[in-house]
Short mmCIF file of C-alpha atoms in Angstrom, two decimals:
data_model
loop_
_atom_site.label_atom_id
_atom_site.label_comp_id
_atom_site.label_asym_id
_atom_site.label_seq_id
_atom_site.Cartn_x
_atom_site.Cartn_y
_atom_site.Cartn_z
CA MET A 7 0.54 46.38 -134.34
CA PRO A 8 2.30 43.22 -135.49
CA THR A 9 1.48 40.08 -133.56
CA SER A 10 3.16 37.24 -135.43
CA ARG A 11 6.54 38.00 -133.95
CA ASN A 12 5.54 39.30 -130.57
CA PRO A 13 6.78 37.55 -127.44
CA ALA A 14 3.79 39.02 -125.64
CA LEU A 15 0.10 38.85 -126.34
CA PRO A 16 -1.47 41.65 -128.36
CA ARG A 17 -3.33 44.38 -126.52
CA ASP A 18 -6.70 42.79 -127.12
CA PRO A 19 -5.91 39.16 -126.40
CA ALA A 20 -8.37 36.48 -127.27
CA PRO A 21 -6.05 33.48 -127.31
CA THR A 22 -6.67 30.20 -128.89
CA ALA A 23 -4.66 27.21 -127.86
CA HIS A 24 -2.15 28.00 -130.58
CA ALA A 25 -2.24 31.72 -131.24
CA ASN A 26 0.38 34.45 -130.83
CA PRO A 27 3.64 32.63 -131.50
CA ARG A 28 5.79 35.15 -129.63
CA ASN A 29 3.88 35.49 -126.43
CA ALA A 30 5.37 32.98 -124.11
CA ALA A 31 8.31 32.86 -121.87
CA GLY A 32 10.28 29.71 -122.10
CA PRO A 33 11.70 28.03 -119.13
CA ASP A 34 14.99 26.55 -119.22
CA ALA A 35 14.59 23.15 -120.34
CA ALA A 36 17.04 22.39 -117.59
CA GLN A 37 14.23 22.48 -115.31
CA PRO A 38 12.84 23.19 -112.00
CA VAL A 39 13.74 21.13 -109.07
CA ARG A 40 13.31 20.48 -105.45
CA PRO A 41 11.11 22.59 -103.27
CA GLY A 42 12.39 23.96 -100.03
CA GLY A 43 15.90 23.34 -98.89
CA GLN A 44 19.13 24.84 -99.98
CA SER A 45 22.18 22.99 -101.12
CA ASP A 46 25.55 23.57 -99.58
CA ARG A 47 27.39 21.85 -102.39
CA ARG A 48 29.38 23.65 -105.04
CA PRO A 49 27.47 24.61 -108.19
CA ASP A 50 29.71 22.45 -110.32
CA ASP A 51 28.67 19.43 -108.28
CA GLN A 52 25.02 20.07 -108.97
CA ASP A 53 24.01 18.79 -112.33
CA SER A 54 20.82 20.13 -113.81
CA ASP A 55 19.75 16.53 -114.29
CA ARG A 56 21.21 14.04 -111.87
CA CYS A 57 22.35 10.74 -113.27
CA ASP A 58 21.93 8.62 -110.18
CA GLY A 59 18.33 7.79 -110.95
CA ARG A 60 17.17 8.46 -107.41
CA ASP A 61 14.24 10.64 -106.55
CA ASP A 62 14.41 13.60 -104.28
CA GLY A 63 13.04 13.56 -100.78
CA PRO A 64 10.20 15.76 -99.55
CA ASN A 65 12.37 18.85 -99.76
CA GLY A 66 14.03 17.82 -102.96
CA ASP A 67 16.99 16.35 -101.12
CA ARG A 68 17.85 12.70 -101.28
CA ASP A 69 17.30 12.45 -97.57
CA GLY A 70 14.94 15.37 -97.15
CA GLY A 71 17.75 17.42 -95.59
CA ARG A 72 19.79 20.36 -96.79
CA GLY A 73 22.46 18.64 -98.82
CA GLY A 74 20.44 18.00 -101.98
CA ALA A 75 21.58 17.86 -105.55
CA ARG A 76 19.96 21.12 -106.58
CA LEU A 77 20.30 24.79 -105.83
CA GLY A 78 17.15 26.06 -104.15
CA TRP A 79 17.54 29.60 -105.45
CA LEU A 80 17.37 28.31 -109.00
CA ASP A 81 14.11 26.58 -108.12
CA ALA A 82 12.79 29.88 -106.81
CA LEU A 83 13.82 31.66 -110.01
CA ARG A 84 12.00 29.10 -112.10
CA GLY A 85 8.95 29.57 -109.93
CA VAL A 86 9.11 33.33 -110.49
CA GLY A 87 9.52 32.76 -114.23
CA ALA A 88 6.54 30.41 -114.30
CA LEU A 89 4.36 32.95 -112.52
CA ALA A 90 5.42 35.64 -114.99
CA VAL A 91 4.51 33.41 -117.94
CA VAL A 92 1.09 32.59 -116.52
CA ALA A 93 0.42 36.24 -115.69
CA GLU A 94 1.41 37.19 -119.25
CA HIS A 95 -1.35 35.01 -120.63
CA LEU A 96 -4.12 35.95 -118.19
CA PRO A 97 -5.18 39.31 -119.72
CA TRP A 98 -7.76 37.56 -121.88
CA VAL A 99 -9.59 37.21 -118.55
CA LEU A 100 -8.26 40.22 -116.64
CA PRO A 101 -7.02 42.92 -119.04
CA PRO A 102 -5.79 45.19 -116.20
CA LEU A 103 -3.11 42.61 -115.36
CA ARG A 104 -0.97 43.63 -118.33
CA PRO A 105 1.41 46.52 -117.60
CA TYR A 106 2.55 48.19 -120.82
CA TRP A 107 5.64 49.69 -119.23
CA PHE A 108 6.98 46.18 -118.53
CA SER A 109 6.74 42.90 -120.47
CA LEU A 110 6.00 39.92 -118.26
CA GLY A 111 6.64 37.57 -121.19
CA VAL A 112 10.10 38.91 -122.01
CA TYR A 113 10.93 39.03 -118.30
CA GLY A 114 10.06 35.35 -117.91
CA VAL A 115 12.11 34.46 -121.00
CA MET A 116 15.20 36.19 -119.69
CA VAL A 117 14.94 34.74 -116.18
CA PHE A 118 14.57 31.21 -117.51
CA PHE A 119 17.42 31.58 -119.98
CA LEU A 120 19.79 33.03 -117.38
CA VAL A 121 19.11 29.95 -115.26
CA SER A 122 19.63 27.66 -118.23
CA GLY A 123 22.91 29.30 -119.16
CA TYR A 124 24.08 29.16 -115.56
CA ILE A 125 23.53 25.45 -115.02
CA ILE A 126 23.47 23.54 -118.35
CA PRO A 127 27.18 23.76 -119.31
CA VAL A 128 28.11 22.52 -115.82
CA SER A 129 26.02 19.44 -116.51
CA LEU A 130 28.24 18.55 -119.45
CA GLU A 131 31.55 19.63 -117.98
CA ARG A 132 31.12 17.79 -114.69
CA ARG A 133 30.51 14.48 -116.43
CA GLY A 134 32.60 15.00 -119.54
CA ASP A 135 30.35 12.50 -121.32
CA LEU A 136 28.53 13.82 -124.37
CA ARG A 137 26.47 10.69 -124.81
CA ALA A 138 25.16 10.80 -121.24
CA PHE A 139 24.54 14.53 -121.57
CA TRP A 140 22.40 14.14 -124.68
CA ILE A 141 20.51 11.15 -123.30
CA SER A 142 19.69 13.28 -120.27
CA ARG A 143 18.59 16.22 -122.43
CA VAL A 144 16.41 14.12 -124.72
CA PHE A 145 14.56 12.47 -121.84
CA ARG A 146 14.28 15.83 -120.11
CA LEU A 147 12.73 17.72 -123.01
CA TYR A 148 11.02 15.43 -125.46
CA PRO A 149 8.47 13.24 -123.61
CA LEU A 150 6.26 16.07 -122.32
CA TYR A 151 6.87 18.10 -125.48
CA LEU A 152 5.61 15.25 -127.67
CA VAL A 153 2.64 14.56 -125.41
CA VAL A 154 1.55 18.22 -125.55
CA ALA A 155 2.08 18.35 -129.32
CA ALA A 156 0.01 15.19 -129.80
CA LEU A 157 -2.83 16.50 -127.63
CA VAL A 158 -2.90 19.87 -129.36
CA VAL A 159 -2.97 18.23 -132.79
CA GLY A 160 -5.57 15.75 -131.57
CA LEU A 161 -7.85 18.58 -130.41
CA SER A 162 -7.38 20.62 -133.57
CA TRP A 163 -10.87 19.56 -134.66
CA TRP A 164 -12.09 21.84 -131.86
CA VAL A 165 -9.46 24.58 -131.84
CA PRO A 166 -7.70 24.59 -135.23
CA LEU A 167 -3.95 24.88 -135.47
CA ARG A 168 -2.83 28.41 -136.12
CA GLU A 169 -1.77 29.58 -139.56
CA ALA A 170 1.92 29.76 -138.63
CA VAL A 171 2.05 25.93 -138.51
CA PRO A 172 2.79 24.57 -142.01
CA ARG A 173 0.56 21.74 -143.17
CA ASP A 174 3.41 19.68 -144.62
CA GLY A 175 6.43 17.62 -143.66
CA SER A 176 8.55 20.64 -142.78
CA SER A 177 6.40 21.14 -139.70
CA VAL A 178 6.99 17.56 -138.61
CA VAL A 179 10.77 17.69 -138.94
CA ALA A 180 10.99 21.14 -137.36
CA HIS A 181 9.07 19.88 -134.34
CA LEU A 182 11.26 16.79 -134.09
CA THR A 183 14.44 18.87 -134.02
CA MET A 184 12.85 21.59 -131.84
CA LEU A 185 14.47 24.14 -134.16
CA LEU A 186 11.09 25.69 -134.90
CA ASP A 187 11.74 29.37 -134.41
CA VAL A 188 15.12 29.40 -136.14
CA VAL A 189 13.71 27.78 -139.29
CA ASN A 190 10.65 30.05 -139.30
CA VAL A 191 8.12 27.34 -138.45
CA GLY A 192 5.38 27.94 -135.90
CA GLY A 193 4.95 25.44 -133.10
CA VAL A 194 1.65 23.65 -132.60
CA ALA A 195 1.72 25.16 -129.12
CA ASP A 196 2.83 28.77 -128.85
CA THR A 197 5.24 28.28 -126.01
CA MET A 198 7.40 25.88 -127.99
CA TRP A 199 9.23 28.71 -129.74
CA THR A 200 11.71 29.28 -126.91
CA LEU A 201 12.76 25.62 -126.94
CA SER A 202 14.40 26.38 -130.27
CA TYR A 203 16.97 28.50 -128.46
CA GLU A 204 17.43 25.88 -125.77
CA MET A 205 18.36 23.43 -128.49
CA VAL A 206 20.62 25.92 -130.27
CA PHE A 207 22.36 26.58 -126.95
CA TYR A 208 22.92 22.85 -126.35
CA LEU A 209 24.42 22.49 -129.82
CA LEU A 210 26.75 25.45 -129.25
CA VAL A 211 27.80 24.19 -125.82
CA THR A 212 28.56 20.79 -127.33
CA ALA A 213 30.68 22.32 -130.09
CA LEU A 214 32.56 24.61 -127.69
CA PHE A 215 33.23 21.72 -125.32
CA VAL A 216 34.57 19.44 -128.05
CA GLY A 217 36.69 22.30 -129.40
CA GLY A 218 38.08 23.17 -125.97
CA LEU A 219 36.61 26.68 -126.10
CA HIS A 220 33.94 26.24 -123.46
CA ARG A 221 35.76 28.28 -120.81
CA HIS A 222 35.49 31.42 -122.93
CA SER A 223 31.81 31.91 -122.11
CA GLY A 224 32.24 35.60 -121.34
CA ALA A 225 33.76 36.35 -124.72
CA VAL A 226 31.06 34.29 -126.45
CA ALA A 227 28.35 36.24 -124.58
CA VAL A 228 29.88 39.56 -125.66
CA LEU A 229 30.11 38.39 -129.28
CA PHE A 230 26.46 37.36 -129.31
CA GLY A 231 25.51 40.66 -127.68
CA GLY A 232 27.37 42.61 -130.34
CA ALA A 233 25.89 40.44 -133.07
CA SER A 234 22.38 41.14 -131.77
CA VAL A 235 22.94 44.88 -132.10
CA ALA A 236 24.39 44.46 -135.60
CA ALA A 237 21.59 42.16 -136.70
CA GLY A 238 19.00 44.61 -135.44
CA VAL A 239 20.49 47.43 -137.48
CA THR A 240 20.98 45.44 -140.68
CA LEU A 241 18.23 42.80 -140.89
CA ALA A 242 14.56 43.57 -141.42
CA ALA A 243 13.84 39.85 -141.67
CA ALA A 244 15.68 36.56 -141.88
CA PRO A 245 17.56 36.25 -145.20
CA LEU A 246 16.51 32.63 -145.74
CA SER A 247 13.04 31.17 -145.85
CA GLY A 248 11.21 28.20 -147.26
CA THR A 249 10.45 24.66 -146.16
CA TRP A 250 13.86 23.46 -147.38
CA LEU A 251 15.47 25.10 -144.34
CA ALA A 252 13.60 22.82 -141.96
CA TYR A 253 14.56 19.73 -143.96
CA ALA A 254 18.22 20.71 -144.37
CA SER A 255 18.63 21.55 -140.69
CA ALA A 256 17.00 18.24 -139.74
CA VAL A 257 19.56 16.32 -141.82
CA VAL A 258 22.49 18.16 -140.22
CA PHE A 259 20.90 17.80 -136.79
CA ALA A 260 20.34 14.04 -137.07
CA ALA A 261 23.70 13.25 -138.68
CA GLY A 262 25.61 15.55 -136.34
CA LEU A 263 24.04 14.22 -133.16
CA ALA A 264 24.57 10.66 -134.36
CA GLY A 265 28.26 11.43 -134.79
CA VAL A 266 28.55 13.17 -131.43
CA VAL A 267 26.74 10.43 -129.52
CA ALA A 268 28.39 7.53 -131.32
CA GLY A 269 31.84 9.09 -131.01
CA ARG A 270 32.72 8.63 -134.67
CA TRP A 271 33.98 11.78 -136.35
CA ARG A 272 32.92 13.56 -133.19
CA ALA A 273 34.94 16.72 -133.79
CA VAL A 274 33.61 17.07 -137.34
CA ALA A 275 30.04 16.40 -136.21
CA ALA A 276 30.25 18.87 -133.33
CA CYS A 277 31.73 21.51 -135.64
CA ALA A 278 28.90 21.01 -138.15
CA LEU A 279 26.29 21.32 -135.39
CA GLY A 280 27.98 24.41 -133.98
CA LEU A 281 28.14 26.14 -137.36
CA MET A 282 24.48 25.36 -137.98
CA ALA A 283 23.57 26.67 -134.52
CA LEU A 284 25.47 29.89 -135.26
CA ALA A 285 23.85 30.39 -138.65
CA LEU A 286 20.20 29.53 -138.09
CA PRO A 287 19.22 32.30 -135.62
CA VAL A 288 20.61 34.90 -138.05
CA LEU A 289 19.65 33.39 -141.39
CA GLY A 290 16.36 31.68 -140.54
CA GLY A 291 15.13 33.04 -137.23
CA ARG A 292 11.83 34.91 -136.99
CA ILE A 293 13.48 37.85 -135.22
CA PRO A 294 17.26 37.54 -135.73
CA TRP A 295 18.29 40.17 -133.19
CA LEU A 296 16.05 38.65 -130.51
CA GLY A 297 17.43 35.15 -131.04
CA LEU A 298 21.00 36.43 -130.74
CA THR A 299 20.04 38.40 -127.64
CA ILE A 300 18.68 35.25 -126.01
CA LEU A 301 21.94 33.40 -126.72
CA ALA A 302 23.93 36.34 -125.30
CA VAL A 303 21.86 36.17 -122.11
CA MET A 304 22.38 32.42 -121.79
CA PHE A 305 26.14 32.65 -122.17
CA ALA A 306 26.14 35.55 -119.72
CA GLY A 307 24.59 33.13 -117.22
CA THR A 308 27.44 30.72 -117.94
CA ALA A 309 29.96 33.54 -117.45
CA VAL A 310 28.53 34.18 -113.98
CA GLN A 311 29.17 30.53 -113.20
CA ARG A 312 32.78 30.88 -114.44
CA TRP A 313 33.27 33.91 -112.18
CA GLU A 314 31.96 32.00 -109.18
CA ARG A 315 34.44 29.21 -109.85
CA GLY A 316 37.34 31.61 -110.22
CA THR A 317 37.86 30.97 -113.94
CA GLY A 318 36.41 34.22 -115.28
CA THR A 319 35.53 37.81 -114.53
CA LEU A 320 32.30 39.77 -114.44
CA TRP A 321 33.19 42.46 -116.97
CA PRO A 322 31.90 40.37 -119.93
CA VAL A 323 28.58 40.01 -118.10
CA ALA A 324 28.33 43.79 -117.65
CA LEU A 325 29.28 44.45 -121.28
CA THR A 326 26.83 41.83 -122.52
CA GLY A 327 24.10 43.42 -120.43
CA ALA A 328 24.77 46.81 -122.05
CA LEU A 329 24.68 45.29 -125.55
CA VAL A 330 21.48 43.40 -124.79
CA ALA A 331 19.88 46.64 -123.58
CA LEU A 332 20.85 48.32 -126.87
CA ALA A 333 19.75 45.47 -129.14
CA PRO A 334 16.31 46.81 -130.18
CA VAL A 335 17.12 50.52 -129.95
CA TRP A 336 18.16 50.91 -133.61
CA ALA A 337 16.61 47.67 -134.83
CA VAL A 338 14.66 47.91 -138.07
CA GLN A 339 12.54 44.94 -137.01
CA ALA A 340 11.24 46.18 -133.68
CA GLY A 341 7.72 47.45 -134.12
CA TRP A 342 6.29 45.92 -130.97
CA TRP A 343 5.49 47.60 -127.69
CA TRP A 344 7.75 45.25 -125.74
CA ALA A 345 10.73 46.30 -127.92
CA GLU A 346 10.35 49.99 -127.19
CA PRO A 347 13.61 51.09 -125.50
CA GLY A 348 12.04 52.08 -122.17
CA VAL A 349 10.01 48.89 -121.87
CA TRP A 350 12.87 46.69 -123.04
CA VAL A 351 15.50 48.14 -120.70
CA THR A 352 13.12 48.00 -117.74
CA THR A 353 12.22 44.39 -118.50
CA VAL A 354 15.66 42.92 -119.14
CA GLY A 355 17.10 44.97 -116.27
CA ALA A 356 14.48 43.51 -113.93
CA ALA A 357 15.33 39.99 -115.10
CA GLY A 358 19.03 40.56 -114.43
CA LEU A 359 18.34 42.06 -111.01
CA THR A 360 16.05 39.15 -110.15
CA PHE A 361 18.79 36.68 -111.00
CA ALA A 362 21.41 38.66 -109.06
CA GLY A 363 19.10 39.07 -106.07
CA ALA A 364 18.26 35.39 -105.96
CA ARG A 365 21.93 34.50 -106.11
CA ALA A 366 22.72 36.97 -103.29
CA LEU A 367 20.07 35.25 -101.15
CA ARG A 368 21.08 31.74 -102.19
CA ARG A 369 21.95 30.67 -98.63
CA ARG A 370 18.43 31.29 -97.43
CA ARG A 371 15.67 28.74 -97.52
CA VAL A 372 13.31 29.40 -100.39
CA PRO A 373 9.51 29.40 -99.99
CA ARG A 374 8.22 25.88 -100.57
CA ALA A 375 5.34 27.00 -102.79
CA LEU A 376 7.65 29.01 -105.04
CA ALA A 377 10.15 26.19 -105.32
CA TRP A 378 7.35 23.73 -106.06
CA LEU A 379 6.19 25.95 -108.91
CA GLY A 380 9.78 25.79 -110.10
CA LEU A 381 9.64 22.02 -109.93
CA ILE A 382 6.65 21.84 -112.28
CA SER A 383 7.58 24.89 -114.37
CA TYR A 384 8.36 22.99 -117.59
CA SER A 385 4.93 21.37 -117.44
CA LEU A 386 3.31 24.66 -116.50
CA TYR A 387 5.09 26.37 -119.36
CA LEU A 388 3.99 23.93 -122.05
CA VAL A 389 0.52 23.19 -120.71
CA HIS A 390 -0.94 26.46 -119.51
CA HIS A 391 -1.33 28.40 -122.75
CA PRO A 392 -3.14 25.66 -124.72
CA LEU A 393 -5.30 25.09 -121.65
CA PHE A 394 -6.13 28.80 -121.42
CA GLY A 395 -7.00 28.71 -125.10
CA TYR A 396 -9.43 25.85 -124.60
CA LEU A 397 -11.00 27.63 -121.64
CA HIS A 398 -11.39 30.74 -123.77
CA GLU A 399 -13.03 28.68 -126.47
CA ALA A 400 -15.42 27.25 -123.90
CA VAL A 401 -16.40 30.41 -122.00
CA GLY A 402 -15.64 33.15 -124.51
CA GLY A 403 -14.30 36.61 -123.81
CA LEU A 404 -14.95 38.08 -120.39
CA GLY A 405 -14.18 41.73 -121.03
CA GLY A 406 -17.77 42.82 -120.49
CA ARG A 407 -18.46 40.60 -117.50
CA PRO A 408 -18.47 41.83 -113.89
CA TYR A 409 -15.02 42.06 -112.38
CA VAL A 410 -15.83 39.43 -109.76
CA VAL A 411 -16.65 36.98 -112.56
CA GLN A 412 -13.36 37.76 -114.29
CA VAL A 413 -11.44 37.17 -111.07
CA ALA A 414 -13.28 33.90 -110.44
CA VAL A 415 -12.57 32.61 -113.96
CA ALA A 416 -8.93 33.71 -113.77
CA THR A 417 -8.50 31.90 -110.45
CA ALA A 418 -10.10 28.77 -111.86
CA ALA A 419 -7.91 28.96 -114.98
CA VAL A 420 -4.70 29.24 -112.95
CA ALA A 421 -5.77 26.45 -110.59
CA ALA A 422 -6.58 24.19 -113.53
CA ALA A 423 -3.22 24.94 -115.16
CA VAL A 424 -1.35 24.17 -111.94
CA LEU A 425 -3.27 20.94 -111.32
CA VAL A 426 -2.80 19.68 -114.87
CA SER A 427 0.89 20.62 -114.75
CA ALA A 428 1.34 18.78 -111.47
CA ALA A 429 -0.22 15.70 -113.07
CA THR A 430 1.94 15.88 -116.21
CA TYR A 431 5.02 16.34 -114.06
CA ARG A 432 4.11 13.32 -111.96
CA PHE A 433 3.07 10.97 -114.75
CA VAL A 434 5.11 12.17 -117.76
CA GLU A 435 8.12 14.25 -116.77
CA ARG A 436 9.25 12.44 -113.66
CA PRO A 437 9.19 8.87 -115.05
CA ALA A 438 10.91 10.03 -118.25
CA ARG A 439 13.61 11.85 -116.32
CA SER A 440 14.21 8.84 -114.10
CA LEU A 441 14.58 6.63 -117.15
CA GLY A 442 16.95 9.13 -118.72
CA ARG A 443 19.07 9.24 -115.58
CA ARG A 444 19.28 5.47 -115.45
CA LEU A 445 20.27 5.24 -119.10
CA ALA A 446 22.80 8.07 -118.80
CA GLY A 447 24.20 6.60 -115.59
CA ALA A 448 24.49 3.17 -117.18
CA GLU A 449 26.39 4.69 -120.09
CA GLY A 450 28.78 6.47 -117.75
CA ALA A 451 29.36 3.37 -115.64
CA ARG A 452 29.89 0.97 -118.56
CA PRO A 453 33.34 -0.65 -118.31
CA GLY A 454 35.73 0.80 -120.83
CA ARG A 455 33.39 3.70 -121.56
CA VAL A 456 35.30 6.51 -123.28
CA HIS A 457 34.79 9.95 -121.80
CA LEU A 458 35.70 13.12 -123.59
CA ARG A 459 37.96 15.69 -122.08
CA ALA A 460 37.21 19.23 -123.11
CA GLY A 461 39.07 19.90 -126.32
CA GLY A 462 38.68 16.40 -127.67
CA GLY A 463 41.00 14.36 -125.47
CA GLN A 464 39.66 10.99 -124.35
CA ALA A 465 40.04 9.02 -121.16
CA ARG A 466 38.83 5.50 -120.59
CA ARG A 467 37.03 4.76 -117.32
CA GLY A 468 39.04 2.33 -115.27
CA HIS A 469 42.25 2.97 -117.19
CA PRO A 470 45.26 3.84 -114.95
CA ARG A 471 45.61 7.17 -116.75
CA GLY A 472 41.89 7.72 -117.29
CA GLY A 473 39.51 10.17 -115.79
CA THR A 474 37.24 12.90 -116.92
#
């Protein structure tokens, strides 16, 4: 069976630190948060990355109480997603852990992307400041990402980089833009592929916000759902390929973001970024229908948020769900076990039900351990698979060992991944996020700072007619 485009490990996994580019579930880069408590504030008041620069209390609240800046049920969802990702990659130790009627990897992807779609647009809309939004995103995503990439490359003398990673400049620029999967470039760490769709989503949200179309999330979700079905039927592979795609997208990415952040030719820059974000998953993505499905799921999460706020309905979410379920059914590029209709429908249906169930229980206090796993889930996501690969290189396959040995090694592997992730969260993620919040907050508080109203209107802070 094909493995190069499989979001799950092959049936006989023997992972290296960089193998199987389609096997990992990607957490929302709008990441995990406070353990414990539950917020009573409105979702639109709860930015995915606070800009006040203050750390959370023991329960993730500023004062350790219930009125924190995060939604505890989203933390729990991220914890569930993190566990699914780790379990997906454990079968090299414990083969019986992989159920072939259900894809843990795809399940984790969909849970994380529903969360991302639900919360990320609110981050931008609440502040109305594109520069602060992008500063927050950069400091949220890049520091740990670059550290992991550097370590994986640095250890490539021991575990070589996989063949999907080009040995030229296109790999460098694709990693810098995070557009890896949509320009057909393998990441130095497997799990980086889903960050491509995080970045595409941010670019689309930016373009929709500048164009004043951001409130039509339901319609956008339905369009992406329909496009995923159409792409599955018509495309056996991405129409475009070659290293030039990575270079060209990097030029548009850099110039467009510079225009958006600087405020000069912002509408033109946002439009260029939006058009590129629309085109790349179809024209350059490794699995076009899957990339469009992911975007449909993310905008469906946003549509749920619109419904909660009374600015939308749920019918687009239901229609998008039906289209997502149909996406691989007639797809010509769907020769993987996880894309079989029964497995796919079961998996994406379970992800949707998990999200809906967590939301229904959002007033309840979440388990501290689960929320803590949500807090470190970005670190766990990026760190665990390379770490498992190194452990595999050190101890070899365990298929023929006694079951008790397999269980012991699996337990040690998970414990090591959690401990390393806790350390990278504490010493890489958290300081970087705090710096990003301070910089974003300073931008927002700067006298005379121009904020963008959705649709392109501007208001100057402190001006009698200003506002956001």
